Coordinates of C-alpha atoms in Angstrom, one line a residue:
Chain A
X1 CA 11.8 6.8 7.3
X2 CA 11.9 3.5 5.6
X3 CA 12.4 0.4 7.6
X4 CA 13.2 -2.7 5.7
X5 CA 13.8 -6.1 7.2
X6 CA 16.2 -8.2 5.4
X7 CA 16.5 -11.7 6.7
X8 CA 15.6 -10.5 10.0
X9 CA 18.2 -7.8 10.1
X10 CA 16.5 -4.4 10.4
X11 CA 17.9 -1.8 8.1
X12 CA 16.9 1.8 8.7
X13 CA 17.2 4.2 5.9
X14 CA 17.8 7.5 7.5
X15 CA 17.3 9.8 4.6
X16 CA 14.0 11.6 4.8
X17 CA 12.4 11.0 1.4
X18 CA 8.7 11.1 0.9
X19 CA 7.1 8.0 2.3
X20 CA 6.3 5.6 -0.5
X21 CA 9.0 7.2 -2.7
X22 CA 11.0 5.3 -5.1
X23 CA 12.6 2.3 -3.5
X24 CA 16.3 1.9 -4.0
X25 CA 17.0 -0.6 -6.8
X26 CA 19.3 -2.6 -4.5
X27 CA 16.7 -2.7 -1.7
X28 CA 14.1 -3.8 -4.2
X29 CA 16.3 -6.6 -5.5
X30 CA 16.7 -7.8 -2.0
X31 CA 13.0 -7.7 -1.3
X32 CA 12.4 -9.6 -4.6
X33 CA 14.9 -12.2 -3.7
X34 CA 13.1 -12.8 -0.4
X35 CA 9.8 -13.1 -2.2
X36 CA 11.3 -15.6 -4.6
X37 CA 12.7 -17.6 -1.7
X38 CA 9.1 -18.2 -0.7
X39 CA 8.7 -15.4 1.8
X40 CA 5.3 -14.3 0.6
X41 CA 5.0 -11.7 3.3
X42 CA 7.9 -9.8 1.8
X43 CA 5.7 -9.1 -1.2
X44 CA 3.7 -6.8 1.1
X45 CA 6.5 -4.4 0.9
X46 CA 6.4 -4.2 -2.9
X47 CA 2.6 -3.9 -2.9
X48 CA 2.7 -1.1 -0.4
X49 CA 5.4 0.7 -2.3
X50 CA 3.9 0.6 -5.7
X51 CA 0.2 0.5 -5.0
X52 CA -0.3 4.3 -5.0
X53 CA 1.2 4.7 -8.4
X54 CA -0.6 1.7 -9.7
X55 CA -3.9 3.1 -8.5
X56 CA -3.2 6.5 -10.1
X57 CA -2.5 4.8 -13.4
X58 CA -5.6 2.7 -13.1
X59 CA -7.7 5.8 -12.5
X60 CA -6.1 7.7 -15.2
X61 CA -6.6 4.8 -17.5
X62 CA -10.3 5.1 -16.9
X63 CA -10.8 2.1 -14.5
X64 CA -13.2 4.3 -12.4
X65 CA -14.8 2.3 -9.7
X66 CA -12.9 -0.8 -10.7
X67 CA -9.5 0.8 -10.0
X68 CA -9.0 -1.1 -6.7
X69 CA -9.9 -4.4 -8.4
X70 CA -7.5 -3.6 -11.2
X71 CA -4.7 -2.9 -8.8
X72 CA -5.4 -6.0 -6.7
X73 CA -5.5 -8.1 -9.9
X74 CA -2.3 -6.6 -11.2
X75 CA -0.3 -7.4 -8.0
X76 CA -1.6 -10.9 -7.9
X77 CA -0.7 -11.5 -11.6
X78 CA 2.7 -9.9 -11.1
X79 CA 3.3 -12.3 -8.3
X80 CA 2.2 -15.3 -10.2
X81 CA 4.5 -14.5 -13.1
X82 CA 7.5 -13.7 -11.0
X83 CA 9.4 -16.5 -12.6
X84 CA 9.3 -14.7 -15.9
X85 CA 10.6 -11.5 -14.4
X86 CA 14.1 -10.6 -15.5
X87 CA 16.7 -10.3 -12.7
X88 CA 17.7 -6.7 -12.3
X89 CA 14.7 -5.3 -14.0
X90 CA 12.6 -2.7 -12.2
X91 CA 9.4 -4.0 -10.6
X92 CA 7.4 -0.8 -11.1
X93 CA 7.1 -0.6 -14.9
X94 CA 6.4 -4.3 -14.9
X95 CA 3.4 -4.1 -12.5
X96 CA 2.3 -0.9 -14.2
X97 CA 2.2 -2.8 -17.5
X98 CA -0.1 -5.3 -16.0
X99 CA -2.3 -2.4 -14.7
X100 CA -2.5 -1.0 -18.3
X101 CA -3.4 -4.4 -19.7
X102 CA -6.1 -4.9 -17.1
X103 CA -7.6 -1.5 -17.8
X104 CA -7.6 -2.3 -21.5
X105 CA -9.5 -5.5 -20.8
X106 CA -11.9 -3.6 -18.7
X107 CA -12.7 -1.2 -21.6
X108 CA -13.5 -4.0 -24.0
X109 CA -17.2 -3.9 -24.4
X110 CA -17.6 -1.1 -21.9
X111 CA -17.9 2.6 -22.4
X112 CA -15.4 4.9 -20.8
X113 CA -15.7 5.0 -17.1
X114 CA -16.7 8.0 -15.3
X115 CA -14.1 10.3 -13.8
X116 CA -15.7 10.4 -10.5
X117 CA -12.7 8.8 -8.8
X118 CA -10.5 11.6 -9.9
X119 CA -10.8 15.1 -8.7
X120 CA -8.9 18.1 -9.7
X121 CA -7.7 20.1 -6.8
X122 CA -8.9 23.5 -7.7
X123 CA -6.4 25.6 -6.0
X124 CA -3.0 24.6 -5.1
X125 CA -1.2 26.5 -2.3
X126 CA 1.2 28.1 -4.8
X127 CA -1.7 29.3 -7.0
X128 CA -3.6 30.9 -4.1
X129 CA -0.6 33.1 -3.5
X130 CA -1.3 34.8 -6.8
X131 CA -2.7 38.3 -6.1
X132 CA -5.4 38.3 -8.7
X133 CA -8.3 35.9 -7.8
X134 CA -9.4 35.9 -11.4
X135 CA -6.1 34.5 -12.4
X136 CA -6.4 31.7 -9.9
X137 CA -9.8 30.8 -11.3
X138 CA -8.5 30.8 -14.8
X139 CA -5.8 28.4 -13.7
X140 CA -8.2 25.9 -12.3
X141 CA -10.5 26.1 -15.4
X142 CA -7.6 25.7 -17.7
X143 CA -6.5 22.6 -15.8
X144 CA -10.0 21.1 -16.0
X145 CA -10.0 21.8 -19.7
X146 CA -6.6 20.2 -20.1
X147 CA -7.6 17.1 -18.2
X148 CA -10.7 16.8 -20.3
X149 CA -8.6 17.0 -23.4
X150 CA -6.2 14.4 -22.2
X151 CA -9.1 12.0 -21.4
X152 CA -10.6 12.6 -24.8
X153 CA -7.4 11.5 -26.5
X154 CA -7.3 8.1 -28.3
X155 CA -6.2 5.3 -26.0
X156 CA -2.7 5.0 -27.3
X157 CA -1.9 8.7 -27.1
X158 CA -3.7 9.1 -23.7
X159 CA -1.6 6.3 -22.3
X160 CA 1.8 7.8 -23.2
X161 CA 0.7 11.3 -22.1
X162 CA -0.6 10.0 -18.8
X163 CA 2.5 7.9 -18.0
X164 CA 5.0 10.5 -19.2
X165 CA 3.5 13.7 -17.9
X166 CA 0.8 13.1 -15.4
X167 CA 2.7 10.3 -13.6
X168 CA 6.1 11.7 -14.5
X169 CA 7.6 8.4 -15.5
X170 CA 10.8 8.5 -17.5
X171 CA 10.7 7.9 -21.2
X172 CA 12.1 4.4 -20.8
X173 CA 9.7 3.6 -17.9
X174 CA 6.8 4.8 -20.0
X175 CA 8.0 2.5 -22.8
X176 CA 8.4 -0.5 -20.4
X177 CA 5.0 0.2 -18.8
X178 CA 3.2 0.3 -22.1
X179 CA 5.2 -2.4 -23.8
X180 CA 6.3 -0.2 -26.7
X181 CA 9.7 0.9 -27.9
X182 CA 11.2 4.2 -26.8
X183 CA 10.9 5.6 -30.3
X184 CA 7.2 4.9 -30.3
X185 CA 6.9 6.8 -27.0
X186 CA 8.5 9.8 -28.6
X187 CA 6.3 9.8 -31.7
X188 CA 3.1 9.2 -29.7
X189 CA 4.0 12.0 -27.2
X190 CA 4.6 14.3 -30.2
X191 CA 1.2 13.4 -31.7
X192 CA -0.5 13.6 -28.3
X193 CA 0.8 17.1 -27.6
X194 CA -0.2 18.3 -31.1
X195 CA -3.6 16.9 -30.5
X196 CA -4.0 18.6 -27.2
X197 CA -2.9 21.9 -28.6
X198 CA -5.5 21.6 -31.3
X199 CA -8.2 20.7 -28.8
X200 CA -7.3 23.5 -26.4
X201 CA -7.2 26.1 -29.1
X202 CA -10.9 25.4 -29.8
X203 CA -11.9 26.2 -26.3
Chain B
X1 CA 16.7 7.2 -15.6
X2 CA 18.9 10.2 -15.6
X3 CA 19.4 11.1 -19.3
X4 CA 15.7 10.9 -20.2
X5 CA 14.1 12.4 -17.1
X6 CA 12.3 15.6 -17.9
X7 CA 14.8 18.4 -17.9
X8 CA 13.4 21.5 -16.3
X9 CA 14.7 24.1 -18.7
X10 CA 14.0 23.6 -22.4
X11 CA 10.5 22.4 -21.9
X12 CA 7.5 23.0 -23.9
X13 CA 5.0 25.0 -21.9
X14 CA 2.3 22.4 -22.6
X15 CA 4.5 19.7 -21.2
X16 CA 5.1 21.8 -18.1
X17 CA 1.4 22.4 -17.8
X18 CA 0.6 18.7 -18.0
X19 CA 3.1 17.9 -15.3
X20 CA 1.6 20.6 -13.1
X21 CA -1.8 19.1 -13.8
X22 CA -0.6 15.7 -12.8
X23 CA 0.5 17.0 -9.5
X24 CA -2.9 18.5 -8.7
X25 CA -4.8 15.3 -9.4
X26 CA -6.0 13.6 -6.3
X27 CA -6.7 9.9 -6.4
X28 CA -8.1 8.1 -3.5
X29 CA -5.4 5.9 -1.8
X30 CA -5.3 2.2 -2.6
X31 CA -7.9 0.0 -0.9
X32 CA -7.2 -0.4 2.8
X33 CA -7.2 -4.2 2.6
X34 CA -5.2 -4.4 -0.7
X35 CA -2.0 -5.8 0.9
X36 CA -3.8 -8.5 2.8
X37 CA -6.1 -9.4 -0.1
X38 CA -3.1 -9.8 -2.4
X39 CA -1.2 -11.8 0.2
X40 CA -4.2 -14.0 0.8
X41 CA -4.6 -14.7 -2.9
X42 CA -0.9 -15.3 -3.6
X43 CA -0.5 -17.4 -0.5
X44 CA -3.6 -19.4 -1.0
X45 CA -4.0 -22.3 -3.3
X46 CA -3.7 -21.1 -6.8
X47 CA -6.2 -23.4 -8.3
X48 CA -9.3 -21.9 -6.7
X49 CA -8.6 -18.6 -8.4
X50 CA -7.4 -20.1 -11.6
X51 CA -10.4 -22.3 -11.8
X52 CA -12.7 -19.3 -11.3
X53 CA -11.0 -17.4 -14.1
X54 CA -11.0 -20.4 -16.3
X55 CA -14.7 -20.8 -15.8
X56 CA -15.1 -17.2 -16.8
X57 CA -13.0 -17.5 -19.8
X58 CA -14.9 -20.6 -21.1
X59 CA -18.1 -18.7 -20.9
X60 CA -17.6 -15.6 -23.0
X61 CA -20.6 -13.2 -23.2
X62 CA -20.6 -13.8 -26.9
X63 CA -22.1 -17.2 -26.6
X64 CA -24.8 -15.9 -24.3
X65 CA -28.4 -15.7 -25.3
X66 CA -28.8 -17.6 -28.5
X67 CA -32.5 -17.6 -27.6
X68 CA -32.8 -14.6 -25.4
X69 CA -36.6 -15.0 -25.1
X70 CA -36.3 -18.5 -23.7
X71 CA -33.1 -17.8 -21.8
X72 CA -32.4 -21.4 -21.2
X73 CA -29.1 -21.7 -23.0
X74 CA -28.2 -18.2 -22.1
X75 CA -28.6 -18.8 -18.4
X76 CA -25.2 -20.2 -17.4
X77 CA -23.3 -17.7 -19.6
X78 CA -25.4 -14.9 -18.1
X79 CA -24.5 -16.0 -14.6
X80 CA -20.9 -16.3 -15.5
X81 CA -21.0 -12.8 -17.0
X82 CA -22.5 -11.4 -14.0
X83 CA -19.6 -12.8 -12.0
X84 CA -17.2 -10.5 -13.6
X85 CA -14.0 -9.5 -11.7
X86 CA -15.3 -7.3 -8.9
X87 CA -18.2 -9.4 -7.9
X88 CA -16.2 -12.6 -8.3
X89 CA -13.7 -11.2 -5.9
X90 CA -16.4 -10.0 -3.5
X91 CA -17.8 -13.5 -3.6
X92 CA -14.4 -15.0 -3.0
X93 CA -14.0 -12.7 0.0
X94 CA -17.4 -13.7 1.3
X95 CA -16.4 -17.3 1.0
X96 CA -13.1 -16.7 2.7
X97 CA -14.9 -14.9 5.5
X98 CA -17.3 -17.7 5.9
X99 CA -14.4 -20.2 6.1
X100 CA -12.7 -18.1 8.6
X101 CA -15.9 -18.0 10.8
X102 CA -16.3 -21.7 10.5
X103 CA -12.7 -22.5 11.2
X104 CA -12.1 -20.1 14.1
X105 CA -13.4 -21.7 17.3
X106 CA -16.0 -19.5 19.1
X107 CA -13.6 -18.4 21.9
X108 CA -11.0 -17.2 19.4
X109 CA -13.6 -15.6 17.2
X110 CA -14.7 -13.4 20.1
X111 CA -11.3 -12.1 20.6
X112 CA -10.0 -12.0 17.1
X113 CA -12.6 -10.4 14.8
X114 CA -11.1 -6.9 14.7
X115 CA -10.2 -5.1 17.8
X116 CA -8.3 -2.3 19.3
X117 CA -6.0 -2.1 22.3
X118 CA -4.9 1.5 22.9
X119 CA -3.4 2.8 19.7
X120 CA -3.0 -0.7 18.2
X121 CA -5.6 -2.1 15.8
X122 CA -5.6 -5.8 15.3
X123 CA -7.2 -7.8 12.5
X124 CA -7.0 -11.3 11.5
X125 CA -5.8 -12.2 8.0
X126 CA -5.2 -15.6 6.4
X127 CA -1.8 -17.0 7.0
X128 CA 0.6 -16.0 4.3
X129 CA 2.5 -18.9 2.9
X130 CA 6.1 -18.8 3.8
X131 CA 5.5 -16.9 7.0
X132 CA 8.2 -17.6 9.5
X133 CA 7.6 -20.6 11.7
X134 CA 6.1 -19.8 15.0
X135 CA 8.6 -22.0 16.8
X136 CA 11.5 -19.8 15.8
X137 CA 11.0 -16.3 17.0
X138 CA 14.8 -16.0 17.3
X139 CA 14.9 -15.4 13.6
X140 CA 13.1 -12.1 14.1
X141 CA 14.9 -9.6 16.2
X142 CA 13.1 -6.3 16.5
X143 CA 14.3 -3.8 13.9
X144 CA 16.4 -0.9 15.0
X145 CA 14.3 2.3 15.6
X146 CA 13.9 4.9 13.0
X147 CA 13.4 8.5 13.8
X148 CA 15.6 11.0 15.6
X149 CA 17.9 9.8 18.3
X150 CA 17.7 11.9 21.5
X151 CA 19.8 11.9 24.6
X152 CA 17.4 11.2 27.4
X153 CA 13.9 10.1 28.3
X154 CA 13.2 13.6 29.5
X155 CA 14.0 15.0 26.2
X156 CA 11.9 12.4 24.4
X157 CA 9.0 13.2 26.8
X158 CA 9.3 16.8 26.0
X159 CA 9.2 16.2 22.2
X160 CA 6.2 13.9 22.2
X161 CA 4.3 15.7 24.9
X162 CA 3.7 12.9 27.4
X163 CA 5.7 11.2 30.1
X164 CA 7.9 8.3 29.0
X165 CA 8.8 5.7 31.6
X166 CA 11.2 2.9 30.9
X167 CA 11.2 -0.5 32.6
X168 CA 14.1 -0.4 35.1
X169 CA 14.3 -4.2 34.7
X170 CA 16.2 -3.6 31.5
X171 CA 18.5 -0.9 32.7
X172 CA 19.3 2.2 30.5
X173 CA 18.1 2.0 26.9
X174 CA 20.8 1.6 24.2
X175 CA 18.9 4.0 22.0
X176 CA 16.1 6.5 22.6
X177 CA 14.5 7.8 19.4
X178 CA 11.5 10.0 18.7
X179 CA 9.8 8.6 15.6
X180 CA 6.6 8.7 13.6
X181 CA 6.7 12.4 13.2
X182 CA 7.1 13.0 16.9
X183 CA 4.2 10.8 17.8
X184 CA 6.1 7.9 19.3
X185 CA 9.2 7.1 21.3
X186 CA 11.1 4.0 20.4
X187 CA 13.5 2.6 23.0
X188 CA 15.9 -0.2 22.3
X189 CA 18.1 -2.3 24.4
X190 CA 21.0 -4.1 22.6
X191 CA 21.1 -4.6 18.9
X192 CA 20.2 -7.5 16.4
X193 CA 19.2 -10.8 17.8
X194 CA 18.3 -10.8 21.5
X195 CA 17.5 -7.1 21.5
X196 CA 14.4 -5.6 23.0
X197 CA 12.3 -2.8 21.7
X198 CA 9.7 -0.7 23.5
X199 CA 7.4 1.7 21.5
X200 CA 5.5 4.2 23.6
X201 CA 2.9 6.4 22.1
X202 CA -0.3 8.3 22.8
X203 CA -3.0 5.8 21.9
X204 CA -5.6 8.5 21.6
X205 CA -4.0 10.0 18.5
X206 CA -5.2 9.4 15.0
X207 CA -2.1 7.4 14.1
X208 CA -1.1 4.0 15.5
X209 CA -0.1 0.5 14.7
X210 CA -2.1 -1.9 12.6
X211 CA -1.3 -5.5 13.3
X212 CA -2.3 -8.3 10.9
X213 CA -2.3 -11.6 12.7
X214 CA -3.0 -15.1 11.4
X215 CA -2.5 -17.0 14.7
X216 CA -4.2 -16.7 18.0
X217 CA -3.4 -13.8 20.4
X218 CA -3.8 -14.0 24.1
X219 CA -5.7 -11.4 26.1
X220 CA -3.8 -10.7 29.4
X221 CA -3.1 -7.9 31.7
X222 CA -0.2 -5.8 32.9
X223 CA -0.6 -4.6 36.5
X224 CA -4.3 -4.7 36.1
X225 CA -4.3 -2.9 32.8
X226 CA -5.6 -4.3 29.6
X227 CA -2.9 -6.2 27.5
X228 CA -2.6 -8.5 24.6
X229 CA 0.2 -11.0 23.9
X230 CA 1.1 -11.7 20.3
X231 CA 3.0 -15.0 20.6
X232 CA 3.5 -15.4 16.8
X233 CA 5.1 -13.4 14.1
X234 CA 2.7 -10.9 12.6
X235 CA 2.6 -8.0 10.1
X236 CA 2.9 -4.6 11.6
X237 CA 2.5 -1.2 10.0
X238 CA 2.0 2.4 11.1
X239 CA -1.2 3.8 9.8
X240 CA -3.9 6.3 10.5
X241 CA -6.9 5.1 12.3
X242 CA -8.8 4.3 9.2
X243 CA -5.8 2.3 8.0
X244 CA -5.9 4.4 4.9
X245 CA -2.6 6.3 5.1
X246 CA 0.1 3.8 5.4
X247 CA 3.3 5.6 6.2
X248 CA 5.8 2.7 6.0
X249 CA 6.1 -0.7 4.5
X250 CA 4.7 -3.4 6.8
X251 CA 7.3 -5.5 8.5
X252 CA 7.1 -8.8 10.3
X253 CA 7.3 -8.5 14.1
X254 CA 8.2 -11.2 16.5
X255 CA 6.4 -12.0 19.8
X256 CA 5.0 -8.8 21.3
X257 CA 3.2 -7.6 24.4
X258 CA 0.9 -4.6 24.0
X259 CA -0.6 -2.8 26.9
X260 CA -2.2 0.5 27.8
X261 CA -1.6 2.7 30.8
X262 CA -2.2 6.3 31.8
X263 CA 0.5 8.9 32.3
X264 CA 0.4 11.4 35.1
X265 CA -1.8 13.7 33.1
X266 CA -4.3 10.9 32.6
X267 CA -3.5 10.4 28.9
X268 CA -3.9 6.9 27.6
X269 CA -0.4 5.6 26.6
X270 CA 0.1 2.5 24.5
X271 CA 3.2 0.4 25.1
X272 CA 4.5 -2.2 22.6
X273 CA 7.3 -4.5 23.8
X274 CA 9.0 -6.7 21.3
X275 CA 11.9 -9.0 21.8
X276 CA 10.8 -11.5 24.6
X277 CA 9.9 -15.0 23.7
X278 CA 7.5 -15.7 26.6
X279 CA 4.5 -13.9 28.0
X280 CA 5.9 -14.3 31.5
X281 CA 9.2 -12.6 30.6
X282 CA 7.5 -9.8 28.7
X283 CA 5.0 -9.2 31.6
X284 CA 7.7 -9.1 34.1
X285 CA 9.4 -6.3 32.2
X286 CA 6.1 -4.5 31.5
X287 CA 5.1 -4.6 35.2
X288 CA 8.4 -3.0 36.2
X289 CA 7.4 0.2 34.3
X290 CA 6.7 2.7 37.0

């Protein structure tokens, strides 16, 4: 259930989507308009909406223990540059792009962060229904190997693979979030997948 | 977003595997205080933060120890370097907390640190710039309830598992809704401006309201039970007790009276009445609840 106050009028969205799911573009435009009109508190809605995805991206980008700082910084910077934000553009890829840049800055002069913020859930419910326990274990092992291979990718490839597959962003959202053309997303995905296949065949 | 979303059928098995992997990755939720920290920073004077970042930028680590053994020239740069983002923010937070302590008169501080009343957790946050003026609560009618509308108080009671009593002072509610995954009942009288909303929920549950206030609140009582009056607009959200799982976007609530009472079975029930401008009016309604 999503409740959104617009100029004091309560709108209740009765469809039952997952909480924190994608906000309607029209709703978001209204929230943005309120923020621009000086209603800082309305920004809380945008932060709450997009923070979980921003945090996932920060962690996947190797921010490690700094992920929360990166997310905070990204939302503050996004707010401060609201004036340069194009009307009608989606807020999410825009803030994700700042997250990506913050993570890149973090890496400068630092070695790759540890993965301790990120855990692989070993057995999903649907996997535990498999009759053969050995099969289940293989699934978990394979996932860990795959995650390791993704994290070992060069930054540019890792970013597109993370956005497109692990975060399930669309191709154009991936492009916007990384600040690269759609065509580049395609070619990097292609190279990324090829690289992963190579890595995994060695295992 | 339609033409280029991943189509389920002609997909490379590795792509499918990566998507499945993404869905099994667990990342801790964003920091509990993210929203308030962001609001505090964007609402606060820009220059403080800008000055801090500028100071950092003018002292890049590369100019650091020219004479590391002496360390004299290196000292300021080293200090600046050690104040990298996380610590810098921790410092800023410490300074903010200090200011808050200094600015809040002792009596208010005693009440306002961080407290709970029933299932409502209250914390003080810096005033967001552009927050609605205190003097005009009329601008903030309570929102309509979400959840599932039910026909009677009895039915609502059955669904949430505790007795719901409505204040007879207000007559029959316009809407009775069971919300928050069956944890709360939301009653409304009227719609839009001038409407009243009463939320009733079991305060001992793991979920409840988190209120972020930036103006004084008034401890009071309702028929001898503990109560708090929130005279000013404040942020309200429904979260788990740790404040970690936020299940809806925060909204701004108008003046609200919160009190706790026990139902016939001895359960602690939290009431939240929104829509009355004065404590006297709100208390009169509250005290009429049987």
